[in-house]
mmCIF file of C-alpha atoms in Angstrom:
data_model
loop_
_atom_site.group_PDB
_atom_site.id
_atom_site.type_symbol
_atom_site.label_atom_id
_atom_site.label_comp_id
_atom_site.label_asym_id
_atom_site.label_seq_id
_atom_site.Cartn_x
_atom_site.Cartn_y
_atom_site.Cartn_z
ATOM 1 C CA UNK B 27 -8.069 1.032 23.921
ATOM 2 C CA UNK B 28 -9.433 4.543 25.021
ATOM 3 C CA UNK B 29 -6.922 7.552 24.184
ATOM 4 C CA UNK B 30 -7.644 9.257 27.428
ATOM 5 C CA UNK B 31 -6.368 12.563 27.984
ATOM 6 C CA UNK B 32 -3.925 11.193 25.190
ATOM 7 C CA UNK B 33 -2.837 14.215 22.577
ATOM 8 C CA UNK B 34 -3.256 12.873 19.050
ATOM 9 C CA UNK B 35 -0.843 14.512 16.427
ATOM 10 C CA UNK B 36 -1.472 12.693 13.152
ATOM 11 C CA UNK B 37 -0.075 13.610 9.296
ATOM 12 C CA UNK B 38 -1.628 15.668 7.170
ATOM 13 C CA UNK B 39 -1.249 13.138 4.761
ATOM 14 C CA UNK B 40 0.103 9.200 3.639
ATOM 15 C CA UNK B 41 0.567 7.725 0.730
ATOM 16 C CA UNK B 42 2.375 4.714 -0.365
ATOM 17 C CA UNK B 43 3.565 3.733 -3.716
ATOM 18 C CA UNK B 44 5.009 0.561 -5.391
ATOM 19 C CA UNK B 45 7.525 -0.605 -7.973
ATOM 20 C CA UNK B 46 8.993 -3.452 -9.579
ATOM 21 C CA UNK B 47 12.297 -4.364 -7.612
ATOM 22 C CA UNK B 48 14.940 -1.669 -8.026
ATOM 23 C CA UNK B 49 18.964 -1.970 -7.071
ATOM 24 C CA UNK B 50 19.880 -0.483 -3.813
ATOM 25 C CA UNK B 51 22.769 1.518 -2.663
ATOM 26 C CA UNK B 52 24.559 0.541 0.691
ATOM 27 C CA UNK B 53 27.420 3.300 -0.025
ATOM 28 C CA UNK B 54 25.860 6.175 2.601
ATOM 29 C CA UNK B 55 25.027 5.590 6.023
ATOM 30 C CA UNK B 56 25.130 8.360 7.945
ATOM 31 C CA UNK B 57 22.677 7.606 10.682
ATOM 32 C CA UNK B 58 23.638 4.327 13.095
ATOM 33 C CA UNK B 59 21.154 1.466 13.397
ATOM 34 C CA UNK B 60 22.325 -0.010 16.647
ATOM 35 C CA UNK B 61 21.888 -3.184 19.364
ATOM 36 C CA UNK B 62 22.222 -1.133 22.317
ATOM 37 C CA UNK B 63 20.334 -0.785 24.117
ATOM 38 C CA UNK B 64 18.765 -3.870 23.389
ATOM 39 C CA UNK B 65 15.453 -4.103 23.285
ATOM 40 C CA UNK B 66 12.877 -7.199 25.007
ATOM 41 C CA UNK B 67 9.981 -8.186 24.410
ATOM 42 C CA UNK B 68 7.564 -11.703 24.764
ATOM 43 C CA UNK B 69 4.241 -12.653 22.722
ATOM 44 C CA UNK B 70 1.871 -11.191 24.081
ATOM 45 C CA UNK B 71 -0.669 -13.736 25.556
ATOM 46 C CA UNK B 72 -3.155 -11.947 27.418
ATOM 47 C CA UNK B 73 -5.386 -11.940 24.547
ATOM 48 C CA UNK B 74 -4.144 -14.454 22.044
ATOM 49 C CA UNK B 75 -6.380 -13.379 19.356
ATOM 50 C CA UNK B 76 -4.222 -10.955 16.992
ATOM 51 C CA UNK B 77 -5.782 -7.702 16.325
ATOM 52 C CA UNK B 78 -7.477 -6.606 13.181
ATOM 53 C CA UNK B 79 -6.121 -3.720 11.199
ATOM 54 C CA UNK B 80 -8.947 -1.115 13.045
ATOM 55 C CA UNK B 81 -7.729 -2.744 16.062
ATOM 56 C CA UNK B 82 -4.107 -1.831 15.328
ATOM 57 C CA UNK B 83 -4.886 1.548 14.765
ATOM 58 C CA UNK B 84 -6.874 2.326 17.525
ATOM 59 C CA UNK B 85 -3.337 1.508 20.284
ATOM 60 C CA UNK B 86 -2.126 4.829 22.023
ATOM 61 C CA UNK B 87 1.239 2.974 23.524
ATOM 62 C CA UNK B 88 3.062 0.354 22.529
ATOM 63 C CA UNK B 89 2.108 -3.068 23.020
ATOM 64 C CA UNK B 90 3.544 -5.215 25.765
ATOM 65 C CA UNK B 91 4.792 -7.731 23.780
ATOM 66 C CA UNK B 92 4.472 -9.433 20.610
ATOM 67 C CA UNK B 93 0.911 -10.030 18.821
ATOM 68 C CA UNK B 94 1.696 -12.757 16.926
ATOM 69 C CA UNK B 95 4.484 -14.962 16.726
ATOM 70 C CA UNK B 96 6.913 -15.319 14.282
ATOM 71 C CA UNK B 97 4.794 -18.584 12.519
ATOM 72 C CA UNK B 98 2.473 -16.205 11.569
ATOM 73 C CA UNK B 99 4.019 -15.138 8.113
ATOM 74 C CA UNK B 100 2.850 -18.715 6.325
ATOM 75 C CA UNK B 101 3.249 -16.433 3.150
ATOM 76 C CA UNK B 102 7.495 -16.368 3.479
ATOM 77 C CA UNK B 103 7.416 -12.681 3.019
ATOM 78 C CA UNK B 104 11.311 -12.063 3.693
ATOM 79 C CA UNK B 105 12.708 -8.477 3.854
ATOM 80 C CA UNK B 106 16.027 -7.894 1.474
ATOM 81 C CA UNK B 107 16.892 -4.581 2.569
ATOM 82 C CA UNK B 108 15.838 -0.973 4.026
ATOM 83 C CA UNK B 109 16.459 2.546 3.062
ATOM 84 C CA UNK B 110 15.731 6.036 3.719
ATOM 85 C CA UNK B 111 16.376 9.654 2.310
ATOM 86 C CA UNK B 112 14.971 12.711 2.099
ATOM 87 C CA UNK B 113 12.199 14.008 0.386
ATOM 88 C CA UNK B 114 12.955 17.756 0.095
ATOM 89 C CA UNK B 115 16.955 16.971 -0.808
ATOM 90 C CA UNK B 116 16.929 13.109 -1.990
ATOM 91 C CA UNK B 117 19.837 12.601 0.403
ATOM 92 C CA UNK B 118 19.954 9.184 1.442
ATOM 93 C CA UNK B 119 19.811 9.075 5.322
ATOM 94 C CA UNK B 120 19.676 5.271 6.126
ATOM 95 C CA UNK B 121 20.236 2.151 4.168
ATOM 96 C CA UNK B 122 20.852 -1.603 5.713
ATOM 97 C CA UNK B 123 20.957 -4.633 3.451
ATOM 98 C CA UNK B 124 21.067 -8.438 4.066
ATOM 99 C CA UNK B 125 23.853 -10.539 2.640
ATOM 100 C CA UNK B 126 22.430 -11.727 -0.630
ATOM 101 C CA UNK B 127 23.841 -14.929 0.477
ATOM 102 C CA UNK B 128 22.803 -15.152 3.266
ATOM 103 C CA UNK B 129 19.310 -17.746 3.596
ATOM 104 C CA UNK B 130 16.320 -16.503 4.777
ATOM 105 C CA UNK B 131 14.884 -16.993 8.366
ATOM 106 C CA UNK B 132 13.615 -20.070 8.858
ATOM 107 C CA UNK B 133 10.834 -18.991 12.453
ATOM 108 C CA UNK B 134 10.809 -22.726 13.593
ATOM 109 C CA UNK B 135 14.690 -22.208 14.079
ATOM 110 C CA UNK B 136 14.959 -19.376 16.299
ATOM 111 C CA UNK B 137 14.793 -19.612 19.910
ATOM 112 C CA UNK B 138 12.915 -17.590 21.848
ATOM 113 C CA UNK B 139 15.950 -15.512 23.316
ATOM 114 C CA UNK B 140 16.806 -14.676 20.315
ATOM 115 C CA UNK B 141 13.681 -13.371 18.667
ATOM 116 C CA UNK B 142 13.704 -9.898 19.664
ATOM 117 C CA UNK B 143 17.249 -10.034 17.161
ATOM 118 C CA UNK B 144 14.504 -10.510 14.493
ATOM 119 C CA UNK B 145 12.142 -8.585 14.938
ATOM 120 C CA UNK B 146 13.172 -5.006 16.753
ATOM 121 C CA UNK B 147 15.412 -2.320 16.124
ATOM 122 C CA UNK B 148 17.675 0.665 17.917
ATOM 123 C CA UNK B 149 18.156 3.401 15.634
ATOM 124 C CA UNK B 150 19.581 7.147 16.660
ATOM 125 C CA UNK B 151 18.831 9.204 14.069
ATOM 126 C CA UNK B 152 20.323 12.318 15.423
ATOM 127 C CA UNK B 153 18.435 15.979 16.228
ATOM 128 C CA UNK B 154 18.238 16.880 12.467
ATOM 129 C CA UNK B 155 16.081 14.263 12.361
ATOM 130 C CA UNK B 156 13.042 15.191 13.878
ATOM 131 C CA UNK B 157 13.069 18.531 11.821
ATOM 132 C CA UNK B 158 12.192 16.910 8.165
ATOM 133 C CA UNK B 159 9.254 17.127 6.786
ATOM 134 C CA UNK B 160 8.652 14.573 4.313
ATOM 135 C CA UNK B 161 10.828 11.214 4.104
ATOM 136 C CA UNK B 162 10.654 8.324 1.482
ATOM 137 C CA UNK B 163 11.228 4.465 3.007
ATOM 138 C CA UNK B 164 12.324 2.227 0.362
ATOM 139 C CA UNK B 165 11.106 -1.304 1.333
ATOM 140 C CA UNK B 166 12.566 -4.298 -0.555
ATOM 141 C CA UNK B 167 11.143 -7.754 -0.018
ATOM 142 C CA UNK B 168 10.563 -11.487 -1.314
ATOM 143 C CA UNK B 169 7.368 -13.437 -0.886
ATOM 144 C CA UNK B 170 6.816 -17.271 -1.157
ATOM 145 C CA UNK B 171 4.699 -19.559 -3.723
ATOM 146 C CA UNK B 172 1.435 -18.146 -2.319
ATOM 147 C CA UNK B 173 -0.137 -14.734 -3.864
ATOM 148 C CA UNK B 174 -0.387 -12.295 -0.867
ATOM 149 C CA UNK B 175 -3.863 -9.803 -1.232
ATOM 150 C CA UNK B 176 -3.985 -6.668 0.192
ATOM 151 C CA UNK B 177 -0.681 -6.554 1.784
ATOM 152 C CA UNK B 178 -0.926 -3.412 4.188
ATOM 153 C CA UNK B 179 1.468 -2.093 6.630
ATOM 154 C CA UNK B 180 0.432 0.035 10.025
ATOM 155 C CA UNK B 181 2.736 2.003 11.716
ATOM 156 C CA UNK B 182 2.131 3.583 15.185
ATOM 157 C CA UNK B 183 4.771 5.435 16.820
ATOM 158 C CA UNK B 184 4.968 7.149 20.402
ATOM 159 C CA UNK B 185 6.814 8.812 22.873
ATOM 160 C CA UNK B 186 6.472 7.079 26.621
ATOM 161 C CA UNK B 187 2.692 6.387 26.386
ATOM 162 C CA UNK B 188 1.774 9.080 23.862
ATOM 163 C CA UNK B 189 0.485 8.649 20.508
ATOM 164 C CA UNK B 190 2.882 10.830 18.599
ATOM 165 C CA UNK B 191 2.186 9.434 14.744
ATOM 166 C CA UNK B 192 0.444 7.201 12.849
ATOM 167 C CA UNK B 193 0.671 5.891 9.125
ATOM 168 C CA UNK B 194 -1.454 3.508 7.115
ATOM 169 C CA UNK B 195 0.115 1.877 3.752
ATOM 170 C CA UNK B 196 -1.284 -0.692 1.242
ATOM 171 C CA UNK B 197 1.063 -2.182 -1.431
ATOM 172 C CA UNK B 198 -2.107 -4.231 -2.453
ATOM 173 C CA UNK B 199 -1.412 -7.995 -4.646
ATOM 174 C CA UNK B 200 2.100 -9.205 -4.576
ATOM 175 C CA UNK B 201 2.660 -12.650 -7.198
ATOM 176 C CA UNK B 202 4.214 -15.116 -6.125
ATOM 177 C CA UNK B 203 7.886 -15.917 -5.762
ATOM 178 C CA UNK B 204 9.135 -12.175 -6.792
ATOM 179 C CA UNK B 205 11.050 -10.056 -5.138
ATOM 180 C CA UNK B 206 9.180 -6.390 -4.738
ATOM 181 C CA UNK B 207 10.335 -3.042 -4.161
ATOM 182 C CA UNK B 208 7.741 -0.574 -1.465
ATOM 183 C CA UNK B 209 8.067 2.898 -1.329
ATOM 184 C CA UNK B 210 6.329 4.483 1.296
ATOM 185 C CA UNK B 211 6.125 8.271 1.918
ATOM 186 C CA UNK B 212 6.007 9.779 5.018
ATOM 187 C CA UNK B 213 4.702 13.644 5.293
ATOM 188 C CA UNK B 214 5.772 14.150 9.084
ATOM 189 C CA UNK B 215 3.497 15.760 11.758
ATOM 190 C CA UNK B 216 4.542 18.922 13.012
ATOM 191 C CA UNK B 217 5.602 18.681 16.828
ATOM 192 C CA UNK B 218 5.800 21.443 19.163
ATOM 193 C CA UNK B 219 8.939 22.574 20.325
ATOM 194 C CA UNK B 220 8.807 20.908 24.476
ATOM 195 C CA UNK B 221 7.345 18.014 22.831
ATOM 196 C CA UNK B 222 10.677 17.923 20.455
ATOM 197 C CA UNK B 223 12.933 18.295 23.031
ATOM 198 C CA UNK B 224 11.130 15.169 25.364
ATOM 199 C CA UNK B 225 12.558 13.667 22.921
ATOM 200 C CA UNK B 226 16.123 14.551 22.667
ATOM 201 C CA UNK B 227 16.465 14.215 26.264
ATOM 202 C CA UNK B 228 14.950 10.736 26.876
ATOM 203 C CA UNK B 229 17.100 8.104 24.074
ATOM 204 C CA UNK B 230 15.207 4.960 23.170
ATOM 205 C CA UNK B 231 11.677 6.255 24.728
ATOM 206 C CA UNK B 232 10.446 7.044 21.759
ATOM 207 C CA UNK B 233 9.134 3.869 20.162
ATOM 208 C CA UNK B 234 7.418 2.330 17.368
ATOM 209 C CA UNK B 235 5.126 -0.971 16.615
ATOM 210 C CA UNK B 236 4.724 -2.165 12.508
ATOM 211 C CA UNK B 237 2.003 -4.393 11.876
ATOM 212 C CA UNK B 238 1.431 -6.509 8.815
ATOM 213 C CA UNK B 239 -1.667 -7.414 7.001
ATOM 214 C CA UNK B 240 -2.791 -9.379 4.793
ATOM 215 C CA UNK B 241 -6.035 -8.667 4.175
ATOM 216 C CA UNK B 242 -6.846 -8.598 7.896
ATOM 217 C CA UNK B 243 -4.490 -10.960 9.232
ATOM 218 C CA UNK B 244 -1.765 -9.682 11.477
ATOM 219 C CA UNK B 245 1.028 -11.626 9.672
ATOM 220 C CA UNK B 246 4.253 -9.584 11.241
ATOM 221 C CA UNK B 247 4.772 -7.492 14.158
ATOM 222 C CA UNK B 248 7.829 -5.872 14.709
ATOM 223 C CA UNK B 249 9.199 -2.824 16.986
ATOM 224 C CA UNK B 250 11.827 -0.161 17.218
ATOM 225 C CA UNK B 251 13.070 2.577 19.546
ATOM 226 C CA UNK B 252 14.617 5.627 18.505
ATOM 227 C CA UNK B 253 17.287 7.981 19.647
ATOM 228 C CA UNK B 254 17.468 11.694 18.286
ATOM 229 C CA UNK B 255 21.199 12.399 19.497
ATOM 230 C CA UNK B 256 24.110 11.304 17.195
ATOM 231 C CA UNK B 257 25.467 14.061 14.935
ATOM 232 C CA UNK B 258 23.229 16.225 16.790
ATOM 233 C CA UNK B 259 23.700 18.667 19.751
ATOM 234 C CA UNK B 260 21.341 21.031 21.309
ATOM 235 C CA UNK B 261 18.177 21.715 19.671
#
């Protein structure tokens, strides 16, 4: 896909480190993960080859649909919960957690209508937002029986059609049947000011598509739109 006239802000920097699983805190949520609006999507079938990790990275707007379907992830990779804080402060922005009891997904039991439940998000995040500069995800996750090489996550994020950011994380080997915990730090791109307020104004246009690798299969694909308005005000 050719970027056009397309405007390509990307971070100065990415990196992405791992741990052994940690404990998480579900106390402080102060930014809303939400289902409306909801979001809808199909697997993409136009080209039913999924794309390779130089592939990924080369998309200016979000894909159409899905790029592979939920069978995909033979290696049971299952994620436990999500956080994020700040860098600069270490305040803890976001944080959603499954039910410990609750069993994992099995893909062969969910209906097409209700995929996009699985695998996309609403978040607003609120004006503040979009002024950080540097914020920490805390990924926690399970995998299956099988080893999983060169486990790699691409993120691609834009507003309407426009490329707006773009990370690239490896957590690298994950053994089998453990439960991991994936840090990945984000230094945000600085965005001009009318650019900034696009995206106050327009909720749930500003979107994002994850891809998962391992090595370079596309194993996951999942999607999110963002809101910058709760707790906010004008900019």
């Amino acid at each position: 896909t050719s970027s056009g006239d397309l405007r390509v802000e990307r971070p100065s920097s990415c990196r992405a480190r791992q741990a052994a699983a940690a404990q998480h805190d579900r106390s402080h949520m102060p930014m809303v993960a939400l289902e409306e609006p909801p979001l809808s999507f199909e697997l993409e079938t136009e080209d039913p080859r999924p794309p390779t990790p130089e592939e990924a990275l080369s998309f200016c707007r979000p894909t159409n649909g899905y790029l592979c379907p939920l069978s995909a992830n033979t290696y049971g990779i299952d994620f436990l919960s999500f956080a994020i804080r700040d860098m600069e402060t270490n305040e803890q922005l976001f944080c959603v957690a499954r039910d410990p009891d609750t069993p994992p997904i099995d893909p062969a039991m969910v209906p097409p209508e209700m995929e996009d439940a699985v695998r996309s998000i609403s978040y607003d995040f609120g004006t503040e937002f979009l002024r950080k500069k540097s914020i920490a995800t805390q990924l926690q996750f399970a995998v299956g029986p099988a080893a999983v090489e060169n486990f790699r996550m691409i993120e691609r994020h834009y507003f309407r059609d426009r490329l707006i950011k773009s990370f690239d994380f490896t957590f690298g080997f994950v053994i089998p049947n453990s439960s991991n915990s994936w840090e990945a730090i984000y230094d945000m791109p600085a965005l001009d000011e009318e650019l900034l307020r696009q995206m106050v104004d327009a909720p749930y246009e500003t979107r994002s598509d994850s891809f998962y690798f391992v090595g370079d299969k596309l194993i996951m694909h999942n999607k999110a739109s963002y809101a910058y308005t709760s707790a906010g005000g004008p900019m």
